[in-house]
């Protein structure tokens, strides 16, 4: 049975971040809240922990994992941003958006092997941001549910996974909006001056408005489909 820790309890937040960091450094899998749904997380640079994450979730090995960092400066260590307009990432993030970029050589080669791109998140969630800051390394992140099941807005919705997790860090129900279950909006920004939406998610309209404000235009259908197949394999990030 995993440990349940309410990160929103008064006086417990800092200790909860430290405890989560220790679990991650030990190679354990934890659940945590994000700004959309609950997620499962491990250290992105820990190959054995990544394997365990796939096993617990029952996830297809061909489906890539996204990573999570705490600020745009950290993001630049793991994804190539040279082709992006200045200020774009600072406007999009933090928030319910996953940006897909060409990966850098800093990233664990065992994470999404054979995939040249990486999805990167900066969730607008204080607990996740503080945990990433404490670790100084990205988290590999996926939704807290068995593969092909609905994503979770409350800890009890993924209770079947609890026995396999080191801990469930939670802040109660994340909201009542069904749009949150759609997860983050996933957008491929790897082509200079262009974008393609890989998953509409919960922030589609705002994401498109920001991209168009920065004169980033939508890719044509053929190139977009090619980009989606290269990154998503047999399905989108969930």
PDB file of C-alpha atoms in Angstrom:
ATOM      1  CA  UNK A   1       0.000   0.000   0.000  1.00  0.00           C
ATOM      2  CA  UNK A   2       1.424   3.366  -0.999  1.00  0.00           C
ATOM      3  CA  UNK A   3       1.580   6.349   1.351  1.00  0.00           C
ATOM      4  CA  UNK A   4      -1.043   9.080   0.826  1.00  0.00           C
ATOM      5  CA  UNK A   5       0.256  12.577   1.482  1.00  0.00           C
ATOM      6  CA  UNK A   6      -1.915  15.684   1.206  1.00  0.00           C
ATOM      7  CA  UNK A   7       0.415  18.427  -0.025  1.00  0.00           C
ATOM      8  CA  UNK A   8      -2.137  21.157   0.669  1.00  0.00           C
ATOM      9  CA  UNK A   9      -2.269  20.556   4.420  1.00  0.00           C
ATOM     10  CA  UNK A  10      -1.002  23.564   6.356  1.00  0.00           C
ATOM     11  CA  UNK A  11       2.672  23.331   7.306  1.00  0.00           C
ATOM     12  CA  UNK A  12       3.281  20.137   5.328  1.00  0.00           C
ATOM     13  CA  UNK A  13       4.137  21.460   1.852  1.00  0.00           C
ATOM     14  CA  UNK A  14       7.937  21.794   2.177  1.00  0.00           C
ATOM     15  CA  UNK A  15       8.267  18.418   3.879  1.00  0.00           C
ATOM     16  CA  UNK A  16       6.110  16.823   1.179  1.00  0.00           C
ATOM     17  CA  UNK A  17       8.364  18.190  -1.574  1.00  0.00           C
ATOM     18  CA  UNK A  18      11.421  16.801   0.216  1.00  0.00           C
ATOM     19  CA  UNK A  19       9.815  13.403   0.722  1.00  0.00           C
ATOM     20  CA  UNK A  20       8.767  13.235  -2.937  1.00  0.00           C
ATOM     21  CA  UNK A  21      12.314  14.140  -3.983  1.00  0.00           C
ATOM     22  CA  UNK A  22      13.731  11.313  -1.891  1.00  0.00           C
ATOM     23  CA  UNK A  23      11.372   8.788  -3.465  1.00  0.00           C
ATOM     24  CA  UNK A  24      12.352   9.994  -6.951  1.00  0.00           C
ATOM     25  CA  UNK A  25      16.068   9.833  -6.113  1.00  0.00           C
ATOM     26  CA  UNK A  26      15.548   6.253  -4.905  1.00  0.00           C
ATOM     27  CA  UNK A  27      14.130   5.320  -8.313  1.00  0.00           C
ATOM     28  CA  UNK A  28      10.535   5.043  -7.105  1.00  0.00           C
ATOM     29  CA  UNK A  29       7.320   5.886  -8.965  1.00  0.00           C
ATOM     30  CA  UNK A  30       5.021   8.460  -7.352  1.00  0.00           C
ATOM     31  CA  UNK A  31       1.683  10.057  -8.175  1.00  0.00           C
ATOM     32  CA  UNK A  32       1.268  13.814  -7.998  1.00  0.00           C
ATOM     33  CA  UNK A  33      -1.178  16.572  -8.949  1.00  0.00           C
ATOM     34  CA  UNK A  34      -0.643  18.777 -12.008  1.00  0.00           C
ATOM     35  CA  UNK A  35      -2.624  21.703 -13.407  1.00  0.00           C
ATOM     36  CA  UNK A  36      -4.820  19.311 -15.414  1.00  0.00           C
ATOM     37  CA  UNK A  37      -4.948  15.694 -14.168  1.00  0.00           C
ATOM     38  CA  UNK A  38      -3.032  13.525 -11.713  1.00  0.00           C
ATOM     39  CA  UNK A  39       0.240  12.179 -13.054  1.00  0.00           C
ATOM     40  CA  UNK A  40       2.763   9.409 -12.456  1.00  0.00           C
ATOM     41  CA  UNK A  41       6.360  10.562 -12.260  1.00  0.00           C
ATOM     42  CA  UNK A  42       9.933   9.261 -12.117  1.00  0.00           C
ATOM     43  CA  UNK A  43      13.338  10.757 -12.819  1.00  0.00           C
ATOM     44  CA  UNK A  44      13.705  11.131 -16.590  1.00  0.00           C
ATOM     45  CA  UNK A  45      17.392  10.242 -16.385  1.00  0.00           C
ATOM     46  CA  UNK A  46      16.740   6.992 -14.449  1.00  0.00           C
ATOM     47  CA  UNK A  47      16.347   4.175 -16.989  1.00  0.00           C
ATOM     48  CA  UNK A  48      15.201   1.528 -14.512  1.00  0.00           C
ATOM     49  CA  UNK A  49      12.575   3.864 -13.032  1.00  0.00           C
ATOM     50  CA  UNK A  50      11.238   4.562 -16.517  1.00  0.00           C
ATOM     51  CA  UNK A  51      10.842   0.832 -17.137  1.00  0.00           C
ATOM     52  CA  UNK A  52       8.945   0.502 -13.866  1.00  0.00           C
ATOM     53  CA  UNK A  53       6.651   3.378 -14.832  1.00  0.00           C
ATOM     54  CA  UNK A  54       5.716   1.670 -18.108  1.00  0.00           C
ATOM     55  CA  UNK A  55       5.089  -1.585 -16.250  1.00  0.00           C
ATOM     56  CA  UNK A  56       2.829  -0.044 -13.613  1.00  0.00           C
ATOM     57  CA  UNK A  57       0.767   1.836 -16.167  1.00  0.00           C
ATOM     58  CA  UNK A  58       0.656  -1.055 -18.640  1.00  0.00           C
ATOM     59  CA  UNK A  59       1.760   1.406 -21.265  1.00  0.00           C
ATOM     60  CA  UNK A  60       2.828   0.478 -24.796  1.00  0.00           C
ATOM     61  CA  UNK A  61       6.625   0.775 -24.923  1.00  0.00           C
ATOM     62  CA  UNK A  62       6.277   2.546 -28.287  1.00  0.00           C
ATOM     63  CA  UNK A  63       4.298   5.409 -26.771  1.00  0.00           C
ATOM     64  CA  UNK A  64       6.623   8.214 -25.662  1.00  0.00           C
ATOM     65  CA  UNK A  65       6.690   9.895 -22.280  1.00  0.00           C
ATOM     66  CA  UNK A  66       6.826  13.643 -21.813  1.00  0.00           C
ATOM     67  CA  UNK A  67       9.154  15.322 -19.333  1.00  0.00           C
ATOM     68  CA  UNK A  68       8.452  18.038 -16.813  1.00  0.00           C
ATOM     69  CA  UNK A  69      10.719  20.906 -15.706  1.00  0.00           C
ATOM     70  CA  UNK A  70      10.247  23.961 -13.517  1.00  0.00           C
ATOM     71  CA  UNK A  71      11.146  26.856 -15.840  1.00  0.00           C
ATOM     72  CA  UNK A  72      11.940  27.820 -19.427  1.00  0.00           C
ATOM     73  CA  UNK A  73      15.684  27.993 -18.729  1.00  0.00           C
ATOM     74  CA  UNK A  74      15.623  24.332 -17.670  1.00  0.00           C
ATOM     75  CA  UNK A  75      13.496  23.437 -20.689  1.00  0.00           C
ATOM     76  CA  UNK A  76      16.235  24.716 -22.987  1.00  0.00           C
ATOM     77  CA  UNK A  77      18.624  22.058 -21.640  1.00  0.00           C
ATOM     78  CA  UNK A  78      16.442  19.231 -22.959  1.00  0.00           C
ATOM     79  CA  UNK A  79      14.720  20.612 -26.072  1.00  0.00           C
ATOM     80  CA  UNK A  80      16.134  22.691 -28.940  1.00  0.00           C
ATOM     81  CA  UNK A  81      14.570  26.148 -28.912  1.00  0.00           C
ATOM     82  CA  UNK A  82      16.733  28.072 -31.395  1.00  0.00           C
ATOM     83  CA  UNK A  83      13.954  28.197 -33.986  1.00  0.00           C
ATOM     84  CA  UNK A  84      11.356  29.690 -31.628  1.00  0.00           C
ATOM     85  CA  UNK A  85      10.433  33.388 -31.458  1.00  0.00           C
ATOM     86  CA  UNK A  86      11.816  35.181 -28.432  1.00  0.00           C
ATOM     87  CA  UNK A  87       9.294  35.253 -25.604  1.00  0.00           C
ATOM     88  CA  UNK A  88       7.013  32.533 -26.982  1.00  0.00           C
ATOM     89  CA  UNK A  89       7.777  29.892 -24.357  1.00  0.00           C
ATOM     90  CA  UNK A  90       7.559  32.442 -21.544  1.00  0.00           C
ATOM     91  CA  UNK A  91       4.056  33.317 -22.746  1.00  0.00           C
ATOM     92  CA  UNK A  92       2.862  29.731 -23.213  1.00  0.00           C
ATOM     93  CA  UNK A  93       4.340  28.399 -19.968  1.00  0.00           C
ATOM     94  CA  UNK A  94       3.763  27.505 -17.228  1.00  0.00           C
ATOM     95  CA  UNK A  95       0.366  26.128 -18.110  1.00  0.00           C
ATOM     96  CA  UNK A  96      -1.573  23.168 -19.515  1.00  0.00           C
ATOM     97  CA  UNK A  97       0.587  22.891 -22.644  1.00  0.00           C
ATOM     98  CA  UNK A  98       3.146  20.283 -23.754  1.00  0.00           C
ATOM     99  CA  UNK A  99       5.611  21.619 -26.310  1.00  0.00           C
ATOM    100  CA  UNK A 100       7.252  19.084 -28.613  1.00  0.00           C
ATOM    101  CA  UNK A 101      10.791  19.972 -29.710  1.00  0.00           C
ATOM    102  CA  UNK A 102      13.852  18.262 -31.112  1.00  0.00           C
ATOM    103  CA  UNK A 103      15.569  16.699 -28.110  1.00  0.00           C
ATOM    104  CA  UNK A 104      19.094  17.582 -27.029  1.00  0.00           C
ATOM    105  CA  UNK A 105      21.865  15.107 -26.306  1.00  0.00           C
ATOM    106  CA  UNK A 106      21.537  15.851 -22.578  1.00  0.00           C
ATOM    107  CA  UNK A 107      18.420  13.708 -22.321  1.00  0.00           C
ATOM    108  CA  UNK A 108      18.579  10.052 -21.307  1.00  0.00           C
ATOM    109  CA  UNK A 109      18.907   8.058 -24.553  1.00  0.00           C
ATOM    110  CA  UNK A 110      16.794   5.277 -23.008  1.00  0.00           C
ATOM    111  CA  UNK A 111      13.826   7.650 -22.718  1.00  0.00           C
ATOM    112  CA  UNK A 112      11.733   7.280 -25.894  1.00  0.00           C
ATOM    113  CA  UNK A 113      14.548   5.554 -27.824  1.00  0.00           C
ATOM    114  CA  UNK A 114      14.490   6.161 -31.557  1.00  0.00           C
ATOM    115  CA  UNK A 115      12.313   9.261 -31.182  1.00  0.00           C
ATOM    116  CA  UNK A 116      14.093  12.476 -32.148  1.00  0.00           C
ATOM    117  CA  UNK A 117      11.630  14.755 -30.354  1.00  0.00           C
ATOM    118  CA  UNK A 118      10.562  15.247 -26.765  1.00  0.00           C
ATOM    119  CA  UNK A 119       7.395  16.642 -25.206  1.00  0.00           C
ATOM    120  CA  UNK A 120       8.139  19.059 -22.364  1.00  0.00           C
ATOM    121  CA  UNK A 121       5.747  20.432 -19.717  1.00  0.00           C
ATOM    122  CA  UNK A 122       5.962  23.199 -17.144  1.00  0.00           C
ATOM    123  CA  UNK A 123       2.710  22.658 -15.215  1.00  0.00           C
ATOM    124  CA  UNK A 124       1.168  25.590 -13.383  1.00  0.00           C
ATOM    125  CA  UNK A 125       1.275  23.659 -10.123  1.00  0.00           C
ATOM    126  CA  UNK A 126       3.357  24.773  -7.168  1.00  0.00           C
ATOM    127  CA  UNK A 127       4.084  21.269  -5.886  1.00  0.00           C
ATOM    128  CA  UNK A 128       5.411  19.980  -9.230  1.00  0.00           C
ATOM    129  CA  UNK A 129       7.468  23.119  -9.872  1.00  0.00           C
ATOM    130  CA  UNK A 130       9.060  22.968  -6.417  1.00  0.00           C
ATOM    131  CA  UNK A 131       9.793  19.266  -6.794  1.00  0.00           C
ATOM    132  CA  UNK A 132      11.530  19.799 -10.150  1.00  0.00           C
ATOM    133  CA  UNK A 133      13.512  22.684  -8.673  1.00  0.00           C
ATOM    134  CA  UNK A 134      14.565  20.553  -5.708  1.00  0.00           C
ATOM    135  CA  UNK A 135      15.701  17.697  -7.977  1.00  0.00           C
ATOM    136  CA  UNK A 136      17.465  19.842 -10.571  1.00  0.00           C
ATOM    137  CA  UNK A 137      16.604  17.245 -13.203  1.00  0.00           C
ATOM    138  CA  UNK A 138      13.443  16.598 -15.254  1.00  0.00           C
ATOM    139  CA  UNK A 139      10.649  14.257 -14.324  1.00  0.00           C
ATOM    140  CA  UNK A 140       9.260  11.774 -16.823  1.00  0.00           C
ATOM    141  CA  UNK A 141       5.517  12.291 -16.573  1.00  0.00           C
ATOM    142  CA  UNK A 142       2.361  10.513 -17.722  1.00  0.00           C
ATOM    143  CA  UNK A 143      -1.246  10.523 -16.541  1.00  0.00           C
ATOM    144  CA  UNK A 144      -2.146   8.534 -13.410  1.00  0.00           C
ATOM    145  CA  UNK A 145      -4.353   5.826 -14.844  1.00  0.00           C
ATOM    146  CA  UNK A 146      -3.965   2.395 -16.340  1.00  0.00           C
ATOM    147  CA  UNK A 147      -3.275   2.674 -20.057  1.00  0.00           C
ATOM    148  CA  UNK A 148      -6.406   3.286 -22.173  1.00  0.00           C
ATOM    149  CA  UNK A 149      -8.486   4.282 -19.146  1.00  0.00           C
ATOM    150  CA  UNK A 150      -9.782   7.767 -18.341  1.00  0.00           C
ATOM    151  CA  UNK A 151      -7.371  10.239 -16.786  1.00  0.00           C
ATOM    152  CA  UNK A 152      -7.877  11.090 -13.105  1.00  0.00           C
ATOM    153  CA  UNK A 153      -9.034  14.262 -11.388  1.00  0.00           C
ATOM    154  CA  UNK A 154      -9.034  12.702  -7.901  1.00  0.00           C
ATOM    155  CA  UNK A 155      -6.737  10.169  -6.155  1.00  0.00           C
ATOM    156  CA  UNK A 156      -9.453   7.544  -5.701  1.00  0.00           C
ATOM    157  CA  UNK A 157      -9.959   7.393  -9.468  1.00  0.00           C
ATOM    158  CA  UNK A 158      -6.621   5.578  -9.872  1.00  0.00           C
ATOM    159  CA  UNK A 159      -6.819   3.601  -6.633  1.00  0.00           C
ATOM    160  CA  UNK A 160      -6.027   0.348  -8.483  1.00  0.00           C
ATOM    161  CA  UNK A 161      -2.491   1.682  -9.023  1.00  0.00           C
ATOM    162  CA  UNK A 162      -1.832   2.673  -5.408  1.00  0.00           C
ATOM    163  CA  UNK A 163      -0.243  -0.652  -4.345  1.00  0.00           C
ATOM    164  CA  UNK A 164       2.418  -0.218  -7.034  1.00  0.00           C
ATOM    165  CA  UNK A 165       3.411   3.349  -6.108  1.00  0.00           C
ATOM    166  CA  UNK A 166       5.805   4.566  -3.432  1.00  0.00           C
ATOM    167  CA  UNK A 167       3.430   7.404  -2.553  1.00  0.00           C
ATOM    168  CA  UNK A 168       0.420   9.356  -3.741  1.00  0.00           C
ATOM    169  CA  UNK A 169       0.943  13.090  -3.258  1.00  0.00           C
ATOM    170  CA  UNK A 170      -2.396  14.813  -3.640  1.00  0.00           C
ATOM    171  CA  UNK A 171      -4.411  17.968  -3.113  1.00  0.00           C
ATOM    172  CA  UNK A 172      -7.861  16.440  -3.285  1.00  0.00           C
ATOM    173  CA  UNK A 173     -10.020  16.767  -6.380  1.00  0.00           C
ATOM    174  CA  UNK A 174      -8.414  18.976  -9.028  1.00  0.00           C
ATOM    175  CA  UNK A 175     -11.693  20.289 -10.390  1.00  0.00           C
ATOM    176  CA  UNK A 176     -15.054  19.351 -11.834  1.00  0.00           C
ATOM    177  CA  UNK A 177     -14.492  20.416 -15.426  1.00  0.00           C
ATOM    178  CA  UNK A 178     -14.531  17.533 -17.881  1.00  0.00           C
ATOM    179  CA  UNK A 179     -12.179  19.563 -20.092  1.00  0.00           C
ATOM    180  CA  UNK A 180      -9.398  18.990 -17.546  1.00  0.00           C
ATOM    181  CA  UNK A 181      -9.516  15.253 -18.287  1.00  0.00           C
ATOM    182  CA  UNK A 182      -8.339  16.057 -21.804  1.00  0.00           C
ATOM    183  CA  UNK A 183      -4.926  16.806 -20.302  1.00  0.00           C
ATOM    184  CA  UNK A 184      -2.489  19.325 -21.678  1.00  0.00           C
ATOM    185  CA  UNK A 185      -2.628  20.664 -25.218  1.00  0.00           C
ATOM    186  CA  UNK A 186       0.245  19.025 -27.108  1.00  0.00           C
ATOM    187  CA  UNK A 187       1.819  21.188 -29.814  1.00  0.00           C
ATOM    188  CA  UNK A 188       4.774  20.357 -32.060  1.00  0.00           C
ATOM    189  CA  UNK A 189       7.025  23.419 -32.414  1.00  0.00           C
ATOM    190  CA  UNK A 190      10.011  21.669 -33.979  1.00  0.00           C
ATOM    191  CA  UNK A 191       9.563  23.211 -37.449  1.00  0.00           C
ATOM    192  CA  UNK A 192      10.760  26.850 -37.649  1.00  0.00           C
ATOM    193  CA  UNK A 193       7.844  29.265 -37.791  1.00  0.00           C
ATOM    194  CA  UNK A 194       5.217  26.510 -37.781  1.00  0.00           C
ATOM    195  CA  UNK A 195       3.131  24.521 -35.332  1.00  0.00           C
ATOM    196  CA  UNK A 196       0.970  21.429 -35.340  1.00  0.00           C
ATOM    197  CA  UNK A 197      -1.503  20.399 -32.658  1.00  0.00           C
ATOM    198  CA  UNK A 198      -0.901  16.747 -31.752  1.00  0.00           C
ATOM    199  CA  UNK A 199      -3.619  16.727 -29.089  1.00  0.00           C
ATOM    200  CA  UNK A 200      -6.262  19.431 -28.555  1.00  0.00           C
ATOM    201  CA  UNK A 201      -6.197  19.040 -24.767  1.00  0.00           C
ATOM    202  CA  UNK A 202      -7.668  21.598 -22.393  1.00  0.00           C
ATOM    203  CA  UNK A 203      -6.023  24.805 -23.678  1.00  0.00           C
ATOM    204  CA  UNK A 204      -6.392  24.653 -27.448  1.00  0.00           C
ATOM    205  CA  UNK A 205      -7.917  28.066 -28.164  1.00  0.00           C
ATOM    206  CA  UNK A 206      -5.515  29.985 -25.930  1.00  0.00           C
ATOM    207  CA  UNK A 207      -2.495  28.056 -27.261  1.00  0.00           C
ATOM    208  CA  UNK A 208      -3.388  28.785 -30.894  1.00  0.00           C
ATOM    209  CA  UNK A 209      -4.012  32.455 -30.114  1.00  0.00           C
ATOM    210  CA  UNK A 210      -0.572  32.805 -28.504  1.00  0.00           C
ATOM    211  CA  UNK A 211       1.180  31.015 -31.370  1.00  0.00           C
ATOM    212  CA  UNK A 212      -0.514  33.190 -33.970  1.00  0.00           C
ATOM    213  CA  UNK A 213       0.349  36.308 -31.961  1.00  0.00           C
ATOM    214  CA  UNK A 214       4.010  35.304 -32.355  1.00  0.00           C
ATOM    215  CA  UNK A 215       3.477  34.724 -36.121  1.00  0.00           C
ATOM    216  CA  UNK A 216       3.824  30.958 -35.829  1.00  0.00           C
ATOM    217  CA  UNK A 217       1.538  29.377 -38.444  1.00  0.00           C
ATOM    218  CA  UNK A 218      -0.151  25.998 -38.628  1.00  0.00           C
ATOM    219  CA  UNK A 219       1.592  23.334 -40.715  1.00  0.00           C
ATOM    220  CA  UNK A 220      -0.073  21.953 -43.812  1.00  0.00           C
ATOM    221  CA  UNK A 221      -1.919  18.668 -43.391  1.00  0.00           C
ATOM    222  CA  UNK A 222       0.722  16.400 -44.966  1.00  0.00           C
ATOM    223  CA  UNK A 223       3.639  17.701 -42.924  1.00  0.00           C
ATOM    224  CA  UNK A 224       1.509  17.729 -39.790  1.00  0.00           C
ATOM    225  CA  UNK A 225       0.564  14.070 -40.204  1.00  0.00           C
ATOM    226  CA  UNK A 226       4.212  13.149 -40.758  1.00  0.00           C
ATOM    227  CA  UNK A 227       5.225  15.005 -37.581  1.00  0.00           C
ATOM    228  CA  UNK A 228       2.487  13.310 -35.588  1.00  0.00           C
ATOM    229  CA  UNK A 229       3.518   9.836 -36.731  1.00  0.00           C
ATOM    230  CA  UNK A 230       7.165  10.480 -35.937  1.00  0.00           C
ATOM    231  CA  UNK A 231       6.502  11.669 -32.429  1.00  0.00           C
ATOM    232  CA  UNK A 232       3.406   9.795 -31.328  1.00  0.00           C
ATOM    233  CA  UNK A 233       4.105   6.317 -32.638  1.00  0.00           C
ATOM    234  CA  UNK A 234       0.923   4.410 -31.826  1.00  0.00           C
ATOM    235  CA  UNK A 235      -0.774   7.200 -29.927  1.00  0.00           C
ATOM    236  CA  UNK A 236      -0.574  10.567 -28.226  1.00  0.00           C
ATOM    237  CA  UNK A 237       0.895  11.328 -24.834  1.00  0.00           C
ATOM    238  CA  UNK A 238      -1.696  10.553 -22.154  1.00  0.00           C
TER     239      UNK A 238
END
